[in-house]
Tab-separated table of C-alpha atoms and ligand atoms in Angstrom:
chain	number	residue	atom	x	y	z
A	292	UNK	CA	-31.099	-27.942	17.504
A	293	UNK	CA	-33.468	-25.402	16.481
A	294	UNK	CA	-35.925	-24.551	13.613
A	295	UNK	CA	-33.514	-22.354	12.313
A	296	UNK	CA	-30.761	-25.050	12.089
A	297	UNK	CA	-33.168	-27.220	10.418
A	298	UNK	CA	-33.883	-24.381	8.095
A	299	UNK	CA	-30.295	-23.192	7.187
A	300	UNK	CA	-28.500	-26.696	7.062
A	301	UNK	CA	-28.614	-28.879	4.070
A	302	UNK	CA	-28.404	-32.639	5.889
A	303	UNK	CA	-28.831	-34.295	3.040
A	304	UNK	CA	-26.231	-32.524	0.964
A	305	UNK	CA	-23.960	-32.837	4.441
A	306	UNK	CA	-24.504	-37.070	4.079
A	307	UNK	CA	-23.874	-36.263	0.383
A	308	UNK	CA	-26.928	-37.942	-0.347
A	309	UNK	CA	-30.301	-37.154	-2.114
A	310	UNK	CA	-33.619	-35.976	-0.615
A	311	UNK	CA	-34.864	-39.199	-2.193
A	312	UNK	CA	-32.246	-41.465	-0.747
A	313	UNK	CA	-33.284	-44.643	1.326
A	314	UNK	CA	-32.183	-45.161	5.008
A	315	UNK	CA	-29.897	-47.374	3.739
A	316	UNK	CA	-28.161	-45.291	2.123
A	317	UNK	CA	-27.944	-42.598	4.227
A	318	UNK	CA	-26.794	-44.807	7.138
A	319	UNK	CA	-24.191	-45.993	4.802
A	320	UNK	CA	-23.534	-42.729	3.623
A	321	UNK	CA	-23.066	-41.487	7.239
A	322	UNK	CA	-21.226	-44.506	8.501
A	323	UNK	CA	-18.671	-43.843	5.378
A	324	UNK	CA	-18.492	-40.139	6.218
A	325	UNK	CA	-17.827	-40.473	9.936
A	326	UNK	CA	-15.219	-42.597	9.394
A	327	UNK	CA	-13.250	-40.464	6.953
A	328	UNK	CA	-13.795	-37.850	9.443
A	329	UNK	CA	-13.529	-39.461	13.130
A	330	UNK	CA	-11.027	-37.690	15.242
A	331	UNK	CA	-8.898	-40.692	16.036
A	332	UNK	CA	-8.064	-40.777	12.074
A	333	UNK	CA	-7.530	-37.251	12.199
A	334	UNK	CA	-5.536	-36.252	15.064
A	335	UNK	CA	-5.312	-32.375	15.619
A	336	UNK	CA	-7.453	-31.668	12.717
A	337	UNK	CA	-10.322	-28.938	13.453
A	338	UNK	CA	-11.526	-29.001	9.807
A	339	UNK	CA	-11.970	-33.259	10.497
A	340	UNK	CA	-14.056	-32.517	13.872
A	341	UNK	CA	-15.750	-30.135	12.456
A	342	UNK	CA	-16.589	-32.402	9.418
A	343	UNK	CA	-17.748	-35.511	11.998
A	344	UNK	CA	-19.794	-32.905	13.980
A	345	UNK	CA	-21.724	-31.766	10.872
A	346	UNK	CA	-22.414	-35.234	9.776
A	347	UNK	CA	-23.537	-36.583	13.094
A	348	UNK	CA	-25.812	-33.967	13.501
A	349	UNK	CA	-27.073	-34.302	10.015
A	350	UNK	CA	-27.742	-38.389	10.884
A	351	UNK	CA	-29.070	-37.504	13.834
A	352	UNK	CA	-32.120	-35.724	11.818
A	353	UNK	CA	-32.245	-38.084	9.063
A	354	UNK	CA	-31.344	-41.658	10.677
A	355	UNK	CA	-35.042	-41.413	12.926
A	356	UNK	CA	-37.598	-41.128	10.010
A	357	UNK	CA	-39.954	-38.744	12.057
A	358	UNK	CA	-37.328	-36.484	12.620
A	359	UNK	CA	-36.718	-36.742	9.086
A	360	UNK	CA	-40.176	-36.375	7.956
A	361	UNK	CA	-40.040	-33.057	9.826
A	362	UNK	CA	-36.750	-31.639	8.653
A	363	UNK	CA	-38.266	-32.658	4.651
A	364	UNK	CA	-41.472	-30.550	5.438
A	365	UNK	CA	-39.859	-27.434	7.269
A	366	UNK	CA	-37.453	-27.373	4.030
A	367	UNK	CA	-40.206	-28.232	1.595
A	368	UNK	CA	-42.076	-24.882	3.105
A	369	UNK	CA	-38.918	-22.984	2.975
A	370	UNK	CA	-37.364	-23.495	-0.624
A	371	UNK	CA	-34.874	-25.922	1.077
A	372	UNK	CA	-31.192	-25.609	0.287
A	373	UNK	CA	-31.348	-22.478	-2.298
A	374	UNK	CA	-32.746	-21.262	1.053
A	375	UNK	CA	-29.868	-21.865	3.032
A	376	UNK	CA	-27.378	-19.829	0.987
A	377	UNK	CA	-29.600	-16.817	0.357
A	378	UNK	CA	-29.760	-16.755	3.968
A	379	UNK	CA	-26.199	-15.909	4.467
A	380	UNK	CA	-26.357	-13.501	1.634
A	381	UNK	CA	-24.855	-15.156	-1.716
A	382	UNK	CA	-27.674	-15.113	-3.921
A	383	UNK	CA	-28.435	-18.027	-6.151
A	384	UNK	CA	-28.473	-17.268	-9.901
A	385	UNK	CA	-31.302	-15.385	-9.928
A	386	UNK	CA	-32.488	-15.837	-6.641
A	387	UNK	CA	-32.432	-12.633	-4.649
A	388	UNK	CA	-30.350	-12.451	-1.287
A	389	UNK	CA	-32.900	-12.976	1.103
A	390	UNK	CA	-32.745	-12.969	4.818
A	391	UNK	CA	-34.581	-15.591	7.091
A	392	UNK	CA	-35.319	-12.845	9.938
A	393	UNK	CA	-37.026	-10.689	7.171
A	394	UNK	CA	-40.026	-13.261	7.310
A	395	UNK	CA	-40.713	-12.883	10.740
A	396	UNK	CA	-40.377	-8.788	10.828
A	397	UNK	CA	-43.223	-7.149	12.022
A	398	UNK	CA	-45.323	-10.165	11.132
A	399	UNK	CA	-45.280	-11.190	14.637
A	400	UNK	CA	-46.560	-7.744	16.021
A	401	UNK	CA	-44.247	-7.352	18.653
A	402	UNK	CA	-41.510	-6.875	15.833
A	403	UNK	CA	-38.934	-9.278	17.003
A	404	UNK	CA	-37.133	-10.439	14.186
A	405	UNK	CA	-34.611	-12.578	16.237
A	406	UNK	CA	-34.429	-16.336	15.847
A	407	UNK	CA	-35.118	-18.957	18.902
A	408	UNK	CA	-37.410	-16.352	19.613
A	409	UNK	CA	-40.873	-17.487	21.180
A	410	UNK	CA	-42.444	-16.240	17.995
A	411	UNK	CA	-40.294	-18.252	15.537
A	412	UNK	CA	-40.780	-21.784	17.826
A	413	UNK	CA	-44.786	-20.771	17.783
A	414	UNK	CA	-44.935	-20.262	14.275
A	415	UNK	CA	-43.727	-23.520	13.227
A	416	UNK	CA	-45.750	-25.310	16.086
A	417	UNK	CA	-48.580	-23.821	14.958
A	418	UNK	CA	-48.099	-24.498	10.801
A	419	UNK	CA	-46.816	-28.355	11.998
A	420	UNK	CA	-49.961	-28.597	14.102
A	421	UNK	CA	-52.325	-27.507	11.467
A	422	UNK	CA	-51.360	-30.448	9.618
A	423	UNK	CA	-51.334	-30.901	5.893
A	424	UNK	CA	-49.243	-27.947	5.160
A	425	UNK	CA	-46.342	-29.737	3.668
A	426	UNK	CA	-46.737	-31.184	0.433
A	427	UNK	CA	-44.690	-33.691	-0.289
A	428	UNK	CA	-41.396	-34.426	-0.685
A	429	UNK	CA	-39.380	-33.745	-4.235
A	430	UNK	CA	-36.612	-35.543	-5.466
A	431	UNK	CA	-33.765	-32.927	-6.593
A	432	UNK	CA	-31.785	-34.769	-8.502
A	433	UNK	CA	-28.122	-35.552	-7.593
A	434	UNK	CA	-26.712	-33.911	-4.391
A	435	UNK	CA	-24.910	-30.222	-4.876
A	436	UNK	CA	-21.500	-30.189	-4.056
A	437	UNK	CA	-20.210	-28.543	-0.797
A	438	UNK	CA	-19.431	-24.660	-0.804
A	439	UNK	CA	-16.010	-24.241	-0.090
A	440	UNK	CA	-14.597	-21.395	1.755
A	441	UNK	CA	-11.568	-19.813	1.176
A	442	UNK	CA	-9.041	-16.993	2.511
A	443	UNK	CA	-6.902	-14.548	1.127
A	444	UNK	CA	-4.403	-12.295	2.266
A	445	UNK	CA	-3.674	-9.668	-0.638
A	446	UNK	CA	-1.157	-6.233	-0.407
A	447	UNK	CA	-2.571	-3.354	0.008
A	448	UNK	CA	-1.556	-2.100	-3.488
A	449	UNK	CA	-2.779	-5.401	-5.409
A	450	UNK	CA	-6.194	-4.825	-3.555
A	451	UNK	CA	-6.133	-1.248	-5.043
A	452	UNK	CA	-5.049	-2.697	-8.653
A	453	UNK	CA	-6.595	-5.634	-9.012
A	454	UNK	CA	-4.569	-9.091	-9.315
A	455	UNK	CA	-4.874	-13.139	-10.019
A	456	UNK	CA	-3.575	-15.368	-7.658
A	457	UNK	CA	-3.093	-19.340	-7.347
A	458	UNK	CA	-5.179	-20.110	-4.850
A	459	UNK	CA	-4.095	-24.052	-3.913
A	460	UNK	CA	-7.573	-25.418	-1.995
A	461	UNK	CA	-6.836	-28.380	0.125
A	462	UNK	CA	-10.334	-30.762	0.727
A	463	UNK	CA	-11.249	-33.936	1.869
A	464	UNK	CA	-12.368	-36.653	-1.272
A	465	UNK	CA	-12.939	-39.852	-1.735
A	466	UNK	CA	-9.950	-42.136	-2.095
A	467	UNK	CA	-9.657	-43.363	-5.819
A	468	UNK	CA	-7.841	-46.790	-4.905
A	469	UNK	CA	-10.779	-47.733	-2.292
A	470	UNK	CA	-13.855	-45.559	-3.629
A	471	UNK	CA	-13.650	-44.744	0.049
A	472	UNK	CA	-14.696	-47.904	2.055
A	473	UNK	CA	-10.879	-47.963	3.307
A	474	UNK	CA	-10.630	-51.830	2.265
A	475	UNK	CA	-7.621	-52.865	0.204
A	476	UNK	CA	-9.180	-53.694	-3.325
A	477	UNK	CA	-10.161	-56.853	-3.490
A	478	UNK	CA	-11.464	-57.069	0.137
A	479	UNK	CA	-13.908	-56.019	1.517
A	480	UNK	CA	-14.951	-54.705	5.488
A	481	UNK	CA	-15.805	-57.465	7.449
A	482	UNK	CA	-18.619	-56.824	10.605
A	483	UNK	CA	-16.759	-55.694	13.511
A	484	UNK	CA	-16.138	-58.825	16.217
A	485	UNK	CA	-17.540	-56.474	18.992
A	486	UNK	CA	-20.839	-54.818	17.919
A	487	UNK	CA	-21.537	-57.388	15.626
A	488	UNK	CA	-22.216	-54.634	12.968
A	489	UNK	CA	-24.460	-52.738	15.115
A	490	UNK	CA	-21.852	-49.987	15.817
A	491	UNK	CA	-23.179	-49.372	19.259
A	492	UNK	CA	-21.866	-51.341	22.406
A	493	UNK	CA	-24.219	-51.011	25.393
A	494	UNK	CA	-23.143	-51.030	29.374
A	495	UNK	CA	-24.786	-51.785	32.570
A	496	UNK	CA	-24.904	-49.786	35.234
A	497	UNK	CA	-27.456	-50.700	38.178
A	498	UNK	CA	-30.633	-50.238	37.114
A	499	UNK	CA	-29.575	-48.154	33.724
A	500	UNK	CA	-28.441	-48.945	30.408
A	501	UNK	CA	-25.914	-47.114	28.708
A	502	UNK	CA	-25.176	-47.030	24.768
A	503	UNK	CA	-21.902	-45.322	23.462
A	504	UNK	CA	-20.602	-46.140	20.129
A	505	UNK	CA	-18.443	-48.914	19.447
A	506	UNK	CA	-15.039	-48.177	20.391
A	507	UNK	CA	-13.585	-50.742	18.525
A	508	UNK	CA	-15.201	-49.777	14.986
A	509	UNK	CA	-15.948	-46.080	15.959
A	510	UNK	CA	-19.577	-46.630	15.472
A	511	UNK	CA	-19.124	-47.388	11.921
A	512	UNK	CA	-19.977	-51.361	12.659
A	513	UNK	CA	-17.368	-52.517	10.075
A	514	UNK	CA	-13.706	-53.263	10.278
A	515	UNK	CA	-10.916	-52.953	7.046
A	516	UNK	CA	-8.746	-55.962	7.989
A	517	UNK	CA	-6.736	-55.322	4.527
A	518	UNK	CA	-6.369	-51.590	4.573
A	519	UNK	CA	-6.164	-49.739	1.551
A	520	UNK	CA	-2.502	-48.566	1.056
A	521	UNK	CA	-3.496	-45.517	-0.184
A	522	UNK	CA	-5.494	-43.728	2.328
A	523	UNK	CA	-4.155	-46.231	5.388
A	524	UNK	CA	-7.899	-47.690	5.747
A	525	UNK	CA	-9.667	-44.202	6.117
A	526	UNK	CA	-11.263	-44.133	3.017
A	527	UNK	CA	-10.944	-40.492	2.426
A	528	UNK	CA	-7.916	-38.395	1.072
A	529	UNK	CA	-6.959	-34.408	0.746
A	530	UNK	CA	-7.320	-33.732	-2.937
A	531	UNK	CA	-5.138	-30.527	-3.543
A	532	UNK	CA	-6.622	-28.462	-6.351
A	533	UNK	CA	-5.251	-24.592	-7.403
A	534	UNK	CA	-7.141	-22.479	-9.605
A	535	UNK	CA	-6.234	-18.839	-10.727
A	536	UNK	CA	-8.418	-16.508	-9.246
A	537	UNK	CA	-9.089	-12.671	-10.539
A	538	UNK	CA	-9.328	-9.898	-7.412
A	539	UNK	CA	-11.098	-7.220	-8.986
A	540	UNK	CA	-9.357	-3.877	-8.927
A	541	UNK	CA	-10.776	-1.867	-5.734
A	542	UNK	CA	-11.594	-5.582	-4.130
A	543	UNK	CA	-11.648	-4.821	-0.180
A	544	UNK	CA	-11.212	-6.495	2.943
A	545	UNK	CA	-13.838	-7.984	4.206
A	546	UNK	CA	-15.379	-8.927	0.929
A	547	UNK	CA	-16.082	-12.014	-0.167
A	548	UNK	CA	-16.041	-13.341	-3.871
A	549	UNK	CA	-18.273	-15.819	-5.286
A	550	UNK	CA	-17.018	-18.125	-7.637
A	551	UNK	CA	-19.321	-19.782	-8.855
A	552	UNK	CA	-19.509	-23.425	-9.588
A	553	UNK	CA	-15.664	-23.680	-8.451
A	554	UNK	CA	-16.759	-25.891	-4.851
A	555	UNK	CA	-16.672	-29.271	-4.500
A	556	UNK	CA	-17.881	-31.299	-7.336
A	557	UNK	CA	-21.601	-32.623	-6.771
A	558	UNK	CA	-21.908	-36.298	-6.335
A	559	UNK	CA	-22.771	-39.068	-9.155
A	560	UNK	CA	-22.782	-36.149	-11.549
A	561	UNK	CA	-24.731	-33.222	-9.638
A	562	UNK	CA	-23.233	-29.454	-9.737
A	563	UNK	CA	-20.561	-28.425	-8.346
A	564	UNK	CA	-20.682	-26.373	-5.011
A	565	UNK	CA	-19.538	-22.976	-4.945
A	566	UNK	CA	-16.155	-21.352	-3.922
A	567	UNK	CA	-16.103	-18.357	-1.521
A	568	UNK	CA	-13.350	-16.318	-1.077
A	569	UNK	CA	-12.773	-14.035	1.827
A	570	UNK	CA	-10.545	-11.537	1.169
A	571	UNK	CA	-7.928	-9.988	4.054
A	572	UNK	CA	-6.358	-6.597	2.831
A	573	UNK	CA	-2.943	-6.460	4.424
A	574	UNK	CA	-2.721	-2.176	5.613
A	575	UNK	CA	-0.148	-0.336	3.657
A	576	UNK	CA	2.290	1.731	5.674
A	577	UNK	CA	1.971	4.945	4.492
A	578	UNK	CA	-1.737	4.974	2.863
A	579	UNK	CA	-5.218	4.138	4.532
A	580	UNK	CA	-8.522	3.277	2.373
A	581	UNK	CA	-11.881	4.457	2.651
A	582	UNK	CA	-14.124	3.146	-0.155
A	583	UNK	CA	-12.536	4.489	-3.195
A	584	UNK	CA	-10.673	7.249	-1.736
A	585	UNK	CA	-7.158	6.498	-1.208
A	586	UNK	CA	-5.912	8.584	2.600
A	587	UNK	CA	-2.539	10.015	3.531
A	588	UNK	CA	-1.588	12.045	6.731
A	589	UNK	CA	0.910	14.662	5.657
A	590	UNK	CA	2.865	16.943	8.535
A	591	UNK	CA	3.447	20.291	7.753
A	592	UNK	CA	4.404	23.079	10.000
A	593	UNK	CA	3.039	25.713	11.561
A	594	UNK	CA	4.995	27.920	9.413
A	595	UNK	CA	3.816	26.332	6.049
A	596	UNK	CA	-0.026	26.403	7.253
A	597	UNK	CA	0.197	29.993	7.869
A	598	UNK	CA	2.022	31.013	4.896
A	599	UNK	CA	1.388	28.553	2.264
A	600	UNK	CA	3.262	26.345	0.304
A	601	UNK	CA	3.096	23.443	-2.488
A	602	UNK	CA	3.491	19.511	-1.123
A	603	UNK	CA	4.860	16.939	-3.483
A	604	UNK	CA	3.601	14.026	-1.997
A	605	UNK	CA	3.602	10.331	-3.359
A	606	UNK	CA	0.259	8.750	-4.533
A	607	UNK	CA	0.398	4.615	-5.135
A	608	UNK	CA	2.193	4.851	-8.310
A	609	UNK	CA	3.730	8.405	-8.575
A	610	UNK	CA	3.731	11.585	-7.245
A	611	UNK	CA	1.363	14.676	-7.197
A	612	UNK	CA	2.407	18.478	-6.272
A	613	UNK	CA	-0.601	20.026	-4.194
A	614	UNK	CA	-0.888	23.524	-3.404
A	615	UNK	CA	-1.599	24.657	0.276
A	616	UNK	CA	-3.110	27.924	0.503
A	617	UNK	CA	-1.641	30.745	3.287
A	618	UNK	CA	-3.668	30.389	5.845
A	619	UNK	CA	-4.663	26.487	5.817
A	620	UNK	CA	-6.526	25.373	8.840
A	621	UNK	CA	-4.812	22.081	10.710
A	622	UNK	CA	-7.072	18.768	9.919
A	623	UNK	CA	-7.664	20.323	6.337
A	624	UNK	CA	-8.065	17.883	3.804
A	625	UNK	CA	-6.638	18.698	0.194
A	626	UNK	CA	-8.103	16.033	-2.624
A	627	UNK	CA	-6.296	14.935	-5.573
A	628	UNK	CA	-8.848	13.831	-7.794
A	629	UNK	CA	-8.293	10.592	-9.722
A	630	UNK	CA	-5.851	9.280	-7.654
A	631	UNK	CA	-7.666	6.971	-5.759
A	632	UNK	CA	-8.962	3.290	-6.556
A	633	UNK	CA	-9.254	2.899	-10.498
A	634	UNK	CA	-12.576	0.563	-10.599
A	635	UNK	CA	-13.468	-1.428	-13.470
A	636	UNK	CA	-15.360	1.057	-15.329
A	637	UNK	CA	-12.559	3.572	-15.768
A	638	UNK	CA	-13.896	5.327	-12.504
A	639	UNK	CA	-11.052	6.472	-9.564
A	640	UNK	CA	-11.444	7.483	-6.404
A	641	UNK	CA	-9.457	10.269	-4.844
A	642	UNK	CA	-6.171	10.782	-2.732
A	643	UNK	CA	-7.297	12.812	0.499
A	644	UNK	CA	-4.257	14.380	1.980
A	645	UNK	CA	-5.043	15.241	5.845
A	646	UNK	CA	-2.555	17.760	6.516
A	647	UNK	CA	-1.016	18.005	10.359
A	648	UNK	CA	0.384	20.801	11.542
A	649	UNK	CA	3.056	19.389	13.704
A	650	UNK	CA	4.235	21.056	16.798
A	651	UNK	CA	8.371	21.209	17.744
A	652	UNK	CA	8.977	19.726	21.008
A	653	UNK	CA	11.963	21.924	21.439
A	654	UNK	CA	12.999	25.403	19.289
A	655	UNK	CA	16.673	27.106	19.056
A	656	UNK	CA	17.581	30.463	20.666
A	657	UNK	CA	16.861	32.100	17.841
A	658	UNK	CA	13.267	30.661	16.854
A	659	UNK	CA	12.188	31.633	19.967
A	660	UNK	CA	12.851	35.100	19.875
A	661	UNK	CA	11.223	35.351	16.205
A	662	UNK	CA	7.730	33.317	17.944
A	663	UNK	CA	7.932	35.356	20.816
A	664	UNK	CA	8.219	38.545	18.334
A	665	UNK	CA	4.981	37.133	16.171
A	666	UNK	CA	3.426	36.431	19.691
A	667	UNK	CA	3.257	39.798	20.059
A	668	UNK	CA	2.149	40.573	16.651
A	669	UNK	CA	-0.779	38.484	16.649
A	670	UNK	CA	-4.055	38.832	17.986
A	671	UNK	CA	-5.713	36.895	21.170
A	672	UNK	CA	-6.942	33.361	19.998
A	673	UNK	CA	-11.035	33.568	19.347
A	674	UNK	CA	-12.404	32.455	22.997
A	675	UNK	CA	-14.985	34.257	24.343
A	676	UNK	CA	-17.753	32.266	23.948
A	677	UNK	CA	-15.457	29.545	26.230
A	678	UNK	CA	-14.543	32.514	28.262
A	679	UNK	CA	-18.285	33.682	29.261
A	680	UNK	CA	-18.891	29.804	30.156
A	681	UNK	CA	-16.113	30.272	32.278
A	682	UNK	CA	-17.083	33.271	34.007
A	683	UNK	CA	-20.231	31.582	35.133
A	684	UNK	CA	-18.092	29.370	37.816
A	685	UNK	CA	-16.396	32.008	38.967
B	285	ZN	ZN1	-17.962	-52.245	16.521
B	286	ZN	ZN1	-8.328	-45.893	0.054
């Protein structure tokens, strides 16, 4: 745990609850989250242990009020959670992307802009020290909803065109039947027979004390007797939701795509989260991408460099004749302009046709004699200046 964790991560919207919440709540926001998320109800799932590791980490801050008290001044100093998504580089409406290490560069005088860093941990010692540099805590309103993340695989040529997909999201919710305390309705969780509610179980051993969390109710210090038929006592689902989403023409890989307001849906009525889409490109067989330019490697021979000739060669959605001059170097590029990526604005990038001159690994009788014929015709390959260098070693 470090100042820059505390910094980037949003525990309260992790415990979907609100800066202004009551530890009640959040402990029964967190015991109602770690159940939906505990490994044992979620064999094999990553996104699950991922989800219980986020939210223990989050209680772990905001269950011990000092710790919490803390986290609610670092954030309160730092523009909390718009803070935490500039960071990574999606701006908020009219917030400008803005990068956490920038604060830190050259202010320190050595210039070390990296986190967990001696001159990060100092800085906050020294502003928590000083005392009464806080201010205190503001409500928000109701909790944001979650950014989802997202990837795509698209075809080369639908990355160069542009296209809309179906994109089917799959994310944990809150079970409808149960409102998610995992109770058949009707019933309600009764305190578990073997924490009493406390959701901790503790063990001697000699002299020490161990406490480990409750086996029997997985910490949660409830147990459904009637479980809900629906989500088999969990109290969470996965809500399956597709939306059509536009790639831009030009879109690349690598690049990710905001959509905005299209992540999880805030809670009691607060905005939705965010979607972010990261985008694969699948390569295309034949042509490469750089930017807007569109690439294609093109063999000719030796013959056809020396004396010329036109290429017909295919661009993404036709063909274009281009002329090679007598006398073309090998690794010459020819560009046929406008053939490239068509971007929004009616602008294209180009086709650039890297010509090889390709090399026979055998020739006939007969080709030989004509090489051997223009070998004699031609003059000595330019290498005296590698030929002097030579020289030198004798
Ligand atoms: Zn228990
Ligand atoms: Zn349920």
């Amino acid at each position: 745990m470090s100042s820059k964790d505390w910094i980037e991560k949003d525990y309260y919207a992790a415990l979907g609850v609100d800066k202004s919440a009551s530890s009640d709540d959040i402990k029964k926001s967190y015991r109602k989250l770690a159940r939906e998320s505990h490994p044992d109800h979620n064999p094999g799932d990553t996104g699950a242990e991922e989800r219980f590791k986020t939210v223990s980490e989050a209680y772990a801050v905001l269950g011990d009020e000092k710790k919490r008290r803390e986290y609610d001044e670092m954030r309160s100093l730092f523009g909390s959670g718009a803070f935490r998504r500039n960071a990574r580089g999606a701006g908020q409406p009219g917030g400008a992307p803005f990068d956490v290490s920038d604060l830190f560069g050259g202010g320190g005088g050595g210039g070390d802009t990296r986190f967990g860093g001696g001159g990060f941990t100092d800085l906050f010692s020294t502003i928590f020290s000083g005392g009464g540099a806080g201010g205190a805590a503001r409500p928000r309103g109701p909790a944001r909803g979650r950014d989802v993340e997202a990837e795509v695989a698209l075809d080369f040529s639908d990355a160069v065109r542009g296209v809309t997909l179906p994109l089917t999201l799959r994310a944990p919710g809150v079970c409808d039947t149960c409102h998610g305390n995992g109770t058949k309705p009707g019933t309600q969780p009764v305190a578990c027979p073997v924490c009493h509610g406390a959701g901790v179980t503790t063990r001697n051993q000699g002299s020490f004390s161990f406490s480990e969390p409750c086996r029997n109710c997985q910490g949660v210090g409830t147990v459904v007797e009637e479980k809900c038929p629906e989500c088999h006592g969990t109290g969470g689902v996965t809500k399956t939701r597709t939306l059509n989403v536009r790639f831009p023409a030009g879109v690349a890989d690598g690049q990710r795509i905001r959509l905005a307001g299209r992540g999880e849906p805030g809670e009691r009525g607060g905005p939705a989260g965010d979607l972010f889409v990261h985008v694969k490109v699948r390569p295309d067989d034949l042509f490469g991408r750089t930017g807007d330019d569109l690439t294609l490697n093109v063999p000719i021979t030796y013959a056809e460099a020396v004396l010329g000739t036109d290429l017909r060669v295919p661009t993404l959605d036709g063909t274009v004749t281009l002329r090679v001059p007598p006398g073309t170097p090998a690794g010459r590029v020819l560009r046929a302009r406008g053939k490239g990526v068509v971007r929004r604005d009616g602008r294209a990038g180009d086709l650039l046709v890297t010509l090889d001159v390709v090399v026979p690994a055998a020739v006939s009788d007969e080709a030989r004699a004509a090489l051997e014929t223009f070998a004699a015709q031609t003059p000595p390959a330019a290498r005296e200046h590698l030929e002097a260098r030579v020289r030198r070693f004798g």
